[in-house]
Amino acid sequence: MKSRCGIVLLLIAVAALLIAAIPAVSLASTDLNSYEQQVVKYVNQERAKAGLGRLKVNAKLVSAARAHAADMGENKYFEHDSLDGTQWGERIEAHGYKRDGYRVWKAGENIAWGAGLYSAPLLIVDQWMHSAPHRAVILNKDFKEIGIGAVSTQGYDSVDGDVWFFTMDAGLRAK
């Protein structure tokens, strides 16, 4: 009986350790790919260093960010606004992150692209942190939510191989 009880306690301890090891990322019922998860993790690490709260993943912001990253990759451009003239704020709203019904609505966007080692999420976030306007989006004390899109495509600019496009949308909505 003692050995069975010991095994149960050991299993409970292992389960608790595994749960504790899960990254503190609220997926908001959105599955993030590995690159997207890493960007959220590194952005939140930068915010923690600055004494700011973690951004929670918002499915609507993820949808907007992924759509834009995919569009840039497919159509071989690198801009905040879409080729059809849609501005980045309009795109975020079109994906459901609406202003209507909220007293406060704020949003910001970072984009990046990289190939090979330069597509590593850690380097993408580091690149943003070394750019004042991108850093300001990451460290905006008002933002509470985040959406990341990281999409791979073939070729861009002078690169023939795999290229990753990243879009980070962050925001706040308050009633």
GROMACS .gro file of N, CA, C and O in nm, residues 47-172:
model
  504
   47ARG      N    1   0.898   4.280  -2.180
   47ARG     CA    2   0.806   4.357  -2.097
   47ARG      C    3   0.835   4.335  -1.948
   47ARG      O    4   0.832   4.430  -1.870
   48ALA      N    5   0.865   4.212  -1.910
   48ALA     CA    6   0.897   4.183  -1.771
   48ALA      C    7   1.022   4.258  -1.726
   48ALA      O    8   1.026   4.311  -1.614
   49LYS      N    9   1.123   4.264  -1.812
   49LYS     CA   10   1.245   4.340  -1.779
   49LYS      C   11   1.214   4.486  -1.751
   49LYS      O   12   1.282   4.551  -1.673
   50ALA      N   13   1.111   4.538  -1.819
   50ALA     CA   14   1.072   4.678  -1.803
   50ALA      C   15   0.967   4.696  -1.694
   50ALA      O   16   0.915   4.806  -1.675
   51GLY      N   17   0.934   4.588  -1.623
   51GLY     CA   18   0.837   4.596  -1.514
   51GLY      C   19   0.692   4.602  -1.561
   51GLY      O   20   0.605   4.645  -1.487
   52LEU      N   21   0.667   4.558  -1.685
   52LEU     CA   22   0.532   4.562  -1.742
   52LEU      C   23   0.466   4.424  -1.736
   52LEU      O   24   0.535   4.322  -1.735
   53GLY      N   25   0.334   4.423  -1.741
   53GLY     CA   26   0.259   4.297  -1.740
   53GLY      C   27   0.270   4.222  -1.871
   53GLY      O   28   0.304   4.279  -1.976
   54ARG      N   29   0.241   4.095  -1.863
   54ARG     CA   30   0.243   4.007  -1.981
   54ARG      C   31   0.127   4.041  -2.073
   54ARG      O   32   0.019   4.075  -2.027
   55LEU      N   33   0.150   4.028  -2.202
   55LEU     CA   34   0.043   4.041  -2.300
   55LEU      C   35  -0.022   3.905  -2.317
   55LEU      O   36   0.048   3.803  -2.328
   56LYS      N   37  -0.153   3.902  -2.322
   56LYS     CA   38  -0.227   3.777  -2.342
   56LYS      C   39  -0.262   3.764  -2.489
   56LYS      O   40  -0.300   3.862  -2.555
   57VAL      N   41  -0.253   3.644  -2.539
   57VAL     CA   42  -0.282   3.618  -2.680
   57VAL      C   43  -0.432   3.637  -2.704
   57VAL      O   44  -0.515   3.584  -2.630
   58ASN      N   45  -0.464   3.713  -2.807
   58ASN     CA   46  -0.602   3.740  -2.847
   58ASN      C   47  -0.622   3.680  -2.986
   58ASN      O   48  -0.547   3.714  -3.079
   59ALA      N   49  -0.720   3.593  -3.002
   59ALA     CA   50  -0.743   3.522  -3.128
   59ALA      C   51  -0.769   3.617  -3.245
   59ALA      O   52  -0.727   3.591  -3.358
   60LYS      N   53  -0.837   3.728  -3.220
   60LYS     CA   54  -0.867   3.823  -3.328
   60LYS      C   55  -0.740   3.894  -3.375
   60LYS      O   56  -0.722   3.916  -3.496
   61LEU      N   57  -0.652   3.927  -3.280
   61LEU     CA   58  -0.525   3.988  -3.319
   61LEU      C   59  -0.435   3.887  -3.390
   61LEU      O   60  -0.364   3.924  -3.483
   62VAL      N   61  -0.441   3.762  -3.348
   62VAL     CA   62  -0.364   3.657  -3.418
   62VAL      C   63  -0.414   3.645  -3.562
   62VAL      O   64  -0.334   3.639  -3.656
   63SER      N   65  -0.544   3.644  -3.580
   63SER     CA   66  -0.602   3.634  -3.714
   63SER      C   67  -0.556   3.748  -3.804
   63SER      O   68  -0.514   3.727  -3.918
   64ALA      N   69  -0.559   3.871  -3.751
   64ALA     CA   70  -0.516   3.988  -3.828
   64ALA      C   71  -0.366   3.980  -3.859
   64ALA      O   72  -0.324   4.007  -3.973
   65ALA      N   73  -0.287   3.943  -3.760
   65ALA     CA   74  -0.141   3.935  -3.778
   65ALA      C   75  -0.103   3.826  -3.878
   65ALA      O   76  -0.019   3.848  -3.967
   66ARG      N   77  -0.164   3.709  -3.865
   66ARG     CA   78  -0.134   3.600  -3.959
   66ARG      C   79  -0.173   3.635  -4.102
   66ARG      O   80  -0.100   3.605  -4.196
   67ALA      N   81  -0.289   3.695  -4.115
   67ALA     CA   82  -0.336   3.731  -4.250
   67ALA      C   83  -0.239   3.828  -4.315
   67ALA      O   84  -0.208   3.817  -4.434
   68HIS      N   85  -0.189   3.924  -4.237
   68HIS     CA   86  -0.097   4.022  -4.295
   68HIS      C   87   0.039   3.960  -4.326
   68HIS      O   88   0.096   3.985  -4.432
   69ALA      N   89   0.090   3.877  -4.236
   69ALA     CA   90   0.218   3.810  -4.262
   69ALA      C   91   0.208   3.723  -4.387
   69ALA      O   92   0.297   3.724  -4.473
   70ALA      N   93   0.097   3.650  -4.401
   70ALA     CA   94   0.077   3.565  -4.518
   70ALA      C   95   0.065   3.648  -4.646
   70ALA      O   96   0.121   3.613  -4.750
   71ASP      N   97  -0.008   3.759  -4.638
   71ASP     CA   98  -0.025   3.846  -4.754
   71ASP      C   99   0.109   3.904  -4.799
   71ASP      O  100   0.139   3.905  -4.920
   72MET      N  101   0.191   3.949  -4.704
   72MET     CA  102   0.322   4.003  -4.741
   72MET      C  103   0.407   3.894  -4.807
   72MET      O  104   0.474   3.920  -4.907
   73GLY      N  105   0.403   3.774  -4.752
   73GLY     CA  106   0.482   3.664  -4.809
   73GLY      C  107   0.435   3.624  -4.948
   73GLY      O  108   0.515   3.606  -5.039
   74GLU      N  109   0.305   3.610  -4.964
   74GLU     CA  110   0.250   3.569  -5.093
   74GLU      C  111   0.271   3.674  -5.202
   74GLU      O  112   0.299   3.642  -5.317
   75ASN      N  113   0.255   3.801  -5.164
   75ASN     CA  114   0.262   3.909  -5.263
   75ASN      C  115   0.394   3.983  -5.264
   75ASN      O  116   0.408   4.084  -5.334
   76LYS      N  117   0.490   3.934  -5.188
   76LYS     CA  118   0.628   3.984  -5.190
   76LYS      C  119   0.638   4.134  -5.168
   76LYS      O  120   0.693   4.208  -5.249
   77TYR      N  121   0.583   4.180  -5.056
   77TYR     CA  122   0.599   4.320  -5.017
   77TYR      C  123   0.622   4.327  -4.867
   77TYR      O  124   0.602   4.228  -4.795
   78PHE      N  125   0.663   4.443  -4.819
   78PHE     CA  126   0.692   4.460  -4.678
   78PHE      C  127   0.647   4.598  -4.635
   78PHE      O  128   0.720   4.697  -4.645
   79GLU      N  129   0.522   4.608  -4.592
   79GLU     CA  130   0.461   4.734  -4.549
   79GLU      C  131   0.356   4.705  -4.443
   79GLU      O  132   0.299   4.597  -4.440
   80HIS      N  133   0.325   4.805  -4.362
   80HIS     CA  134   0.217   4.789  -4.264
   80HIS      C  135   0.081   4.786  -4.332
   80HIS      O  136  -0.006   4.709  -4.294
   81ASP      N  137   0.064   4.868  -4.433
   81ASP     CA  138  -0.064   4.871  -4.504
   81ASP      C  139  -0.062   4.767  -4.617
   81ASP      O  140   0.041   4.742  -4.678
   82SER      N  141  -0.177   4.709  -4.642
   82SER     CA  142  -0.189   4.605  -4.745
   82SER      C  143  -0.182   4.665  -4.885
   82SER      O  144  -0.207   4.785  -4.904
   83LEU      N  145  -0.150   4.583  -4.982
   83LEU     CA  146  -0.140   4.631  -5.120
   83LEU      C  147  -0.271   4.686  -5.174
   83LEU      O  148  -0.271   4.773  -5.261
   84ASP      N  149  -0.383   4.639  -5.119
   84ASP     CA  150  -0.513   4.689  -5.165
   84ASP      C  151  -0.550   4.823  -5.102
   84ASP      O  152  -0.658   4.876  -5.125
   85GLY      N  153  -0.459   4.878  -5.022
   85GLY     CA  154  -0.482   5.008  -4.960
   85GLY      C  155  -0.538   5.001  -4.819
   85GLY      O  156  -0.551   5.104  -4.753
   86THR      N  157  -0.570   4.882  -4.772
   86THR     CA  158  -0.621   4.867  -4.635
   86THR      C  159  -0.511   4.904  -4.537
   86THR      O  160  -0.401   4.850  -4.542
   87GLN      N  161  -0.543   4.997  -4.448
   87GLN     CA  162  -0.447   5.037  -4.346
   87GLN      C  163  -0.446   4.935  -4.234
   87GLN      O  164  -0.545   4.864  -4.211
   88TRP      N  165  -0.335   4.929  -4.162
   88TRP     CA  166  -0.319   4.823  -4.062
   88TRP      C  167  -0.429   4.828  -3.955
   88TRP      O  168  -0.477   4.724  -3.913
   89GLY      N  169  -0.471   4.944  -3.911
   89GLY     CA  170  -0.578   4.954  -3.811
   89GLY      C  171  -0.711   4.902  -3.863
   89GLY      O  172  -0.787   4.837  -3.792
   90GLU      N  173  -0.739   4.931  -3.990
   90GLU     CA  174  -0.862   4.880  -4.053
   90GLU      C  175  -0.858   4.728  -4.061
   90GLU      O  176  -0.960   4.662  -4.041
   91ARG      N  177  -0.740   4.673  -4.091
   91ARG     CA  178  -0.726   4.528  -4.100
   91ARG      C  179  -0.753   4.463  -3.965
   91ARG      O  180  -0.823   4.362  -3.956
   92ILE      N  181  -0.700   4.523  -3.858
   92ILE     CA  182  -0.722   4.468  -3.725
   92ILE      C  183  -0.871   4.467  -3.692
   92ILE      O  184  -0.925   4.367  -3.643
   93GLU      N  185  -0.940   4.577  -3.723
   93GLU     CA  186  -1.083   4.583  -3.698
   93GLU      C  187  -1.159   4.482  -3.784
   93GLU      O  188  -1.255   4.419  -3.738
   94ALA      N  189  -1.118   4.467  -3.909
   94ALA     CA  190  -1.185   4.373  -4.000
   94ALA      C  191  -1.175   4.229  -3.950
   94ALA      O  192  -1.261   4.146  -3.981
   95HIS      N  193  -1.073   4.201  -3.870
   95HIS     CA  194  -1.057   4.066  -3.814
   95HIS      C  195  -1.125   4.053  -3.677
   95HIS      O  196  -1.105   3.954  -3.608
   96GLY      N  197  -1.206   4.154  -3.641
   96GLY     CA  198  -1.289   4.142  -3.522
   96GLY      C  199  -1.242   4.217  -3.400
   96GLY      O  200  -1.310   4.218  -3.298
   97TYR      N  201  -1.127   4.281  -3.405
   97TYR     CA  202  -1.079   4.358  -3.291
   97TYR      C  203  -1.137   4.499  -3.305
   97TYR      O  204  -1.070   4.594  -3.340
   98LYS      N  205  -1.266   4.507  -3.277
   98LYS     CA  206  -1.348   4.627  -3.306
   98LYS      C  207  -1.332   4.736  -3.201
   98LYS      O  208  -1.304   4.709  -3.085
   99ARG      N  209  -1.358   4.858  -3.246
   99ARG     CA  210  -1.364   4.975  -3.158
   99ARG      C  211  -1.502   4.988  -3.095
   99ARG      O  212  -1.514   5.034  -2.982
  100ASP      N  213  -1.604   4.953  -3.174
  100ASP     CA  214  -1.743   4.970  -3.129
  100ASP      C  215  -1.767   4.900  -2.996
  100ASP      O  216  -1.731   4.783  -2.978
  101GLY      N  217  -1.831   4.973  -2.905
  101GLY     CA  218  -1.865   4.916  -2.775
  101GLY      C  219  -1.755   4.929  -2.671
  101GLY      O  220  -1.771   4.884  -2.559
  102TYR      N  221  -1.643   4.989  -2.709
  102TYR     CA  222  -1.532   5.006  -2.616
  102TYR      C  223  -1.504   5.154  -2.597
  102TYR      O  224  -1.498   5.231  -2.693
  103ARG      N  225  -1.485   5.192  -2.474
  103ARG     CA  226  -1.452   5.331  -2.441
  103ARG      C  227  -1.310   5.364  -2.486
  103ARG      O  228  -1.281   5.472  -2.533
  104VAL      N  229  -1.219   5.265  -2.471
  104VAL     CA  230  -1.079   5.283  -2.509
  104VAL      C  231  -1.042   5.174  -2.609
  104VAL      O  232  -1.073   5.057  -2.588
  105TRP      N  233  -0.978   5.215  -2.717
  105TRP     CA  234  -0.926   5.122  -2.818
  105TRP      C  235  -0.791   5.175  -2.861
  105TRP      O  236  -0.779   5.289  -2.908
  106LYS      N  237  -0.687   5.095  -2.839
  106LYS     CA  238  -0.552   5.132  -2.881
  106LYS      C  239  -0.489   5.010  -2.946
  106LYS      O  240  -0.514   4.897  -2.905
  107ALA      N  241  -0.408   5.034  -3.046
  107ALA     CA  242  -0.339   4.923  -3.111
  107ALA      C  243  -0.207   4.971  -3.168
  107ALA      O  244  -0.188   5.090  -3.195
  108GLY      N  245  -0.118   4.877  -3.187
  108GLY     CA  246   0.011   4.904  -3.250
  108GLY      C  247   0.055   4.781  -3.326
  108GLY      O  248   0.006   4.671  -3.302
  109GLU      N  249   0.147   4.802  -3.420
  109GLU     CA  250   0.190   4.690  -3.504
  109GLU      C  251   0.340   4.698  -3.531
  109GLU      O  252   0.394   4.804  -3.555
  110ASN      N  253   0.403   4.582  -3.526
  110ASN     CA  254   0.542   4.565  -3.569
  110ASN      C  255   0.543   4.460  -3.680
  110ASN      O  256   0.468   4.362  -3.672
  111ILE      N  257   0.629   4.480  -3.780
  111ILE     CA  258   0.648   4.379  -3.884
  111ILE      C  259   0.798   4.354  -3.901
  111ILE      O  260   0.880   4.441  -3.868
  112ALA      N  261   0.829   4.238  -3.952
  112ALA     CA  262   0.969   4.202  -3.979
  112ALA      C  263   0.970   4.088  -4.078
  112ALA      O  264   0.869   4.019  -4.097
  113TRP      N  265   1.085   4.068  -4.140
  113TRP     CA  266   1.105   3.949  -4.221
  113TRP      C  267   1.250   3.905  -4.204
  113TRP      O  268   1.337   3.985  -4.170
  114GLY      N  269   1.273   3.775  -4.221
  114GLY     CA  270   1.408   3.724  -4.208
  114GLY      C  271   1.422   3.589  -4.275
  114GLY      O  272   1.324   3.518  -4.295
  115ALA      N  273   1.545   3.557  -4.308
  115ALA     CA  274   1.577   3.427  -4.370
  115ALA      C  275   1.693   3.364  -4.295
  115ALA      O  276   1.776   3.435  -4.236
  116GLY      N  277   1.698   3.232  -4.297
  116GLY     CA  278   1.806   3.162  -4.229
  116GLY      C  279   1.808   3.195  -4.081
  116GLY      O  280   1.704   3.205  -4.016
  117LEU      N  281   1.928   3.218  -4.028
  117LEU     CA  282   1.941   3.253  -3.887
  117LEU      C  283   1.871   3.383  -3.854
  117LEU      O  284   1.829   3.405  -3.740
  118TYR      N  285   1.854   3.470  -3.951
  118TYR     CA  286   1.791   3.600  -3.929
  118TYR      C  287   1.639   3.590  -3.918
  118TYR      O  288   1.573   3.690  -3.902
  119SER      N  289   1.587   3.469  -3.926
  119SER     CA  290   1.443   3.450  -3.905
  119SER      C  291   1.413   3.395  -3.766
  119SER      O  292   1.297   3.371  -3.733
  120ALA      N  293   1.515   3.381  -3.684
  120ALA     CA  294   1.494   3.329  -3.548
  120ALA      C  295   1.410   3.429  -3.467
  120ALA      O  296   1.442   3.548  -3.465
  121PRO      N  297   1.304   3.383  -3.403
  121PRO     CA  298   1.219   3.474  -3.326
  121PRO      C  299   1.294   3.560  -3.226
  121PRO      O  300   1.263   3.678  -3.208
  122LEU      N  301   1.396   3.505  -3.160
  122LEU     CA  302   1.475   3.583  -3.065
  122LEU      C  303   1.540   3.703  -3.135
  122LEU      O  304   1.541   3.815  -3.082
  123LEU      N  305   1.593   3.680  -3.254
  123LEU     CA  306   1.657   3.790  -3.328
  123LEU      C  307   1.555   3.890  -3.380
  123LEU      O  308   1.583   4.010  -3.386
  124ILE      N  309   1.437   3.844  -3.417
  124ILE     CA  310   1.331   3.935  -3.464
  124ILE      C  311   1.292   4.029  -3.350
  124ILE      O  312   1.286   4.152  -3.368
  125VAL      N  313   1.269   3.975  -3.231
  125VAL     CA  314   1.232   4.059  -3.117
  125VAL      C  315   1.348   4.151  -3.080
  125VAL      O  316   1.328   4.270  -3.051
  126ASP      N  317   1.470   4.101  -3.085
  126ASP     CA  318   1.587   4.184  -3.056
  126ASP      C  319   1.598   4.299  -3.156
  126ASP      O  320   1.627   4.413  -3.118
  127GLN      N  321   1.571   4.270  -3.282
  127GLN     CA  322   1.572   4.374  -3.385
  127GLN      C  323   1.467   4.481  -3.353
  127GLN      O  324   1.495   4.601  -3.362
  128TRP      N  325   1.348   4.440  -3.315
  128TRP     CA  326   1.244   4.535  -3.277
  128TRP      C  327   1.287   4.618  -3.156
  128TRP      O  328   1.262   4.738  -3.151
  129MET      N  329   1.352   4.554  -3.060
  129MET     CA  330   1.391   4.626  -2.938
  129MET      C  331   1.501   4.729  -2.967
  129MET      O  332   1.520   4.822  -2.888
  130HIS      N  333   1.573   4.716  -3.076
  130HIS     CA  334   1.677   4.812  -3.113
  130HIS      C  335   1.625   4.919  -3.209
  130HIS      O  336   1.704   4.995  -3.266
  131SER      N  337   1.495   4.926  -3.226
  131SER     CA  338   1.431   5.028  -3.309
  131SER      C  339   1.330   5.101  -3.220
  131SER      O  340   1.237   5.039  -3.169
  132ALA      N  341   1.349   5.232  -3.205
  132ALA     CA  342   1.264   5.308  -3.111
  132ALA      C  343   1.114   5.289  -3.135
  132ALA      O  344   1.040   5.263  -3.040
  133PRO      N  345   1.063   5.301  -3.260
  133PRO     CA  346   0.918   5.287  -3.276
  133PRO      C  347   0.868   5.145  -3.247
  133PRO      O  348   0.758   5.127  -3.193
  134HIS      N  349   0.947   5.043  -3.281
  134HIS     CA  350   0.906   4.904  -3.255
  134HIS      C  351   0.915   4.873  -3.106
  134HIS      O  352   0.828   4.804  -3.051
  135ARG      N  353   1.019   4.923  -3.044
  135ARG     CA  354   1.035   4.906  -2.899
  135ARG      C  355   0.916   4.969  -2.825
  135ARG      O  356   0.864   4.912  -2.729
  136ALA      N  357   0.872   5.085  -2.874
  136ALA     CA  358   0.759   5.154  -2.811
  136ALA      C  359   0.632   5.071  -2.816
  136ALA      O  360   0.552   5.074  -2.721
  137VAL      N  361   0.613   4.995  -2.923
  137VAL     CA  362   0.495   4.908  -2.932
  137VAL      C  363   0.507   4.795  -2.829
  137VAL      O  364   0.413   4.766  -2.756
  138ILE      N  365   0.623   4.733  -2.823
  138ILE     CA  366   0.643   4.621  -2.730
  138ILE      C  367   0.628   4.667  -2.585
  138ILE      O  368   0.568   4.598  -2.503
  139LEU      N  369   0.680   4.786  -2.554
  139LEU     CA  370   0.682   4.833  -2.416
  139LEU      C  371   0.570   4.931  -2.383
  139LEU      O  372   0.575   5.000  -2.282
  140ASN      N  373   0.466   4.934  -2.467
  140ASN     CA  374   0.352   5.022  -2.439
  140ASN      C  375   0.280   4.969  -2.315
  140ASN      O  376   0.228   4.858  -2.315
  141LYS      N  377   0.278   5.051  -2.209
  141LYS     CA  378   0.219   5.007  -2.082
  141LYS      C  379   0.069   4.985  -2.090
  141LYS      O  380   0.012   4.912  -2.010
  142ASP      N  381   0.004   5.047  -2.189
  142ASP     CA  382  -0.141   5.034  -2.202
  142ASP      C  383  -0.183   4.902  -2.265
  142ASP      O  384  -0.292   4.853  -2.238
  143PHE      N  385  -0.100   4.845  -2.351
  143PHE     CA  386  -0.139   4.724  -2.423
  143PHE      C  387  -0.153   4.606  -2.328
  143PHE      O  388  -0.073   4.587  -2.236
  144LYS      N  389  -0.256   4.525  -2.353
  144LYS     CA  390  -0.285   4.408  -2.270
  144LYS      C  391  -0.289   4.279  -2.350
  144LYS      O  392  -0.284   4.170  -2.294
  145GLU      N  393  -0.304   4.291  -2.484
  145GLU     CA  394  -0.323   4.172  -2.569
  145GLU      C  395  -0.227   4.175  -2.687
  145GLU      O  396  -0.180   4.281  -2.727
  146ILE      N  397  -0.203   4.056  -2.741
  146ILE     CA  398  -0.109   4.042  -2.851
  146ILE      C  399  -0.159   3.938  -2.951
  146ILE      O  400  -0.228   3.843  -2.913
  147GLY      N  401  -0.124   3.958  -3.074
  147GLY     CA  402  -0.146   3.859  -3.179
  147GLY      C  403  -0.020   3.854  -3.263
  147GLY      O  404   0.036   3.958  -3.297
  148ILE      N  405   0.026   3.735  -3.293
  148ILE     CA  406   0.147   3.718  -3.372
  148ILE      C  407   0.113   3.634  -3.494
  148ILE      O  408   0.044   3.532  -3.484
  149GLY      N  409   0.165   3.675  -3.608
  149GLY     CA  410   0.159   3.595  -3.729
  149GLY      C  411   0.301   3.572  -3.776
  149GLY      O  412   0.377   3.668  -3.794
  150ALA      N  413   0.341   3.448  -3.791
  150ALA     CA  414   0.473   3.413  -3.844
  150ALA      C  415   0.449   3.311  -3.954
  150ALA      O  416   0.402   3.200  -3.929
  151VAL      N  417   0.478   3.351  -4.078
  151VAL     CA  418   0.445   3.269  -4.194
  151VAL      C  419   0.568   3.255  -4.282
  151VAL      O  420   0.634   3.353  -4.314
  152SER      N  421   0.594   3.134  -4.325
  152SER     CA  422   0.708   3.105  -4.412
  152SER      C  423   0.664   3.102  -4.558
  152SER      O  424   0.555   3.054  -4.590
  153THR      N  425   0.750   3.154  -4.643
  153THR     CA  426   0.724   3.154  -4.787
  153THR      C  427   0.856   3.129  -4.858
  153THR      O  428   0.962   3.126  -4.795
  154GLN      N  429   0.850   3.115  -4.987
  154GLN     CA  430   0.971   3.095  -5.066
  154GLN      C  431   1.012   3.225  -5.134
  154GLN      O  432   0.936   3.282  -5.212
  155GLY      N  433   1.130   3.272  -5.101
  155GLY     CA  434   1.189   3.385  -5.168
  155GLY      C  435   1.129   3.520  -5.135
  155GLY      O  436   1.009   3.535  -5.119
  156TYR      N  437   1.219   3.617  -5.122
  156TYR     CA  438   1.180   3.758  -5.108
  156TYR      C  439   1.309   3.839  -5.120
  156TYR      O  440   1.414   3.797  -5.073
  157ASP      N  441   1.298   3.952  -5.183
  157ASP     CA  442   1.412   4.040  -5.200
  157ASP      C  443   1.522   3.960  -5.273
  157ASP      O  444   1.495   3.906  -5.379
  158SER      N  445   1.639   3.950  -5.216
  158SER     CA  446   1.747   3.876  -5.282
  158SER      C  447   1.761   3.734  -5.231
  158SER      O  448   1.855   3.663  -5.266
  159VAL      N  449   1.665   3.688  -5.151
  159VAL     CA  450   1.671   3.554  -5.092
  159VAL      C  451   1.588   3.458  -5.176
  159VAL      O  452   1.471   3.484  -5.206
  160ASP      N  453   1.648   3.344  -5.212
  160ASP     CA  454   1.578   3.244  -5.291
  160ASP      C  455   1.509   3.137  -5.206
  160ASP      O  456   1.414   3.076  -5.249
  161GLY      N  457   1.556   3.114  -5.086
  161GLY     CA  458   1.504   3.007  -5.002
  161GLY      C  459   1.389   3.050  -4.913
  161GLY      O  460   1.315   3.144  -4.944
  162ASP      N  461   1.379   2.979  -4.799
  162ASP     CA  462   1.272   3.007  -4.702
  162ASP      C  463   1.289   3.146  -4.642
  162ASP      O  464   1.398   3.185  -4.600
  163VAL      N  465   1.179   3.219  -4.637
  163VAL     CA  466   1.174   3.351  -4.576
  163VAL      C  467   1.054   3.353  -4.483
  163VAL      O  468   0.946   3.307  -4.519
  164TRP      N  469   1.074   3.407  -4.363
  164TRP     CA  470   0.966   3.420  -4.266
  164TRP      C  471   0.923   3.566  -4.258
  164TRP      O  472   1.006   3.656  -4.249
  165PHE      N  473   0.791   3.587  -4.262
  165PHE     CA  474   0.731   3.719  -4.242
  165PHE      C  475   0.662   3.718  -4.107
  165PHE      O  476   0.591   3.622  -4.074
  166PHE      N  477   0.683   3.824  -4.031
  166PHE     CA  478   0.628   3.837  -3.896
  166PHE      C  479   0.541   3.962  -3.887
  166PHE      O  480   0.580   4.069  -3.937
  167THR      N  481   0.428   3.949  -3.823
  167THR     CA  482   0.346   4.064  -3.785
  167THR      C  483   0.307   4.047  -3.640
  167THR      O  484   0.264   3.940  -3.599
  168MET      N  485   0.328   4.153  -3.563
  168MET     CA  486   0.288   4.156  -3.422
  168MET      C  487   0.186   4.268  -3.409
  168MET      O  488   0.215   4.382  -3.439
  169ASP      N  489   0.064   4.233  -3.369
  169ASP     CA  490  -0.039   4.332  -3.339
  169ASP      C  491  -0.065   4.327  -3.190
  169ASP      O  492  -0.085   4.220  -3.133
  170ALA      N  493  -0.060   4.443  -3.126
  170ALA     CA  494  -0.085   4.454  -2.984
  170ALA      C  495  -0.196   4.555  -2.960
  170ALA      O  496  -0.212   4.648  -3.041
  171GLY      N  497  -0.272   4.537  -2.854
  171GLY     CA  498  -0.380   4.631  -2.833
  171GLY      C  499  -0.438   4.631  -2.694
  171GLY      O  500  -0.400   4.552  -2.607
  172LEU      N  501  -0.532   4.721  -2.680
  172LEU     CA  502  -0.609   4.737  -2.559
  172LEU      C  503  -0.750   4.776  -2.597
  172LEU      O  504  -0.771   4.866  -2.681
   0.00000   0.00000   0.00000
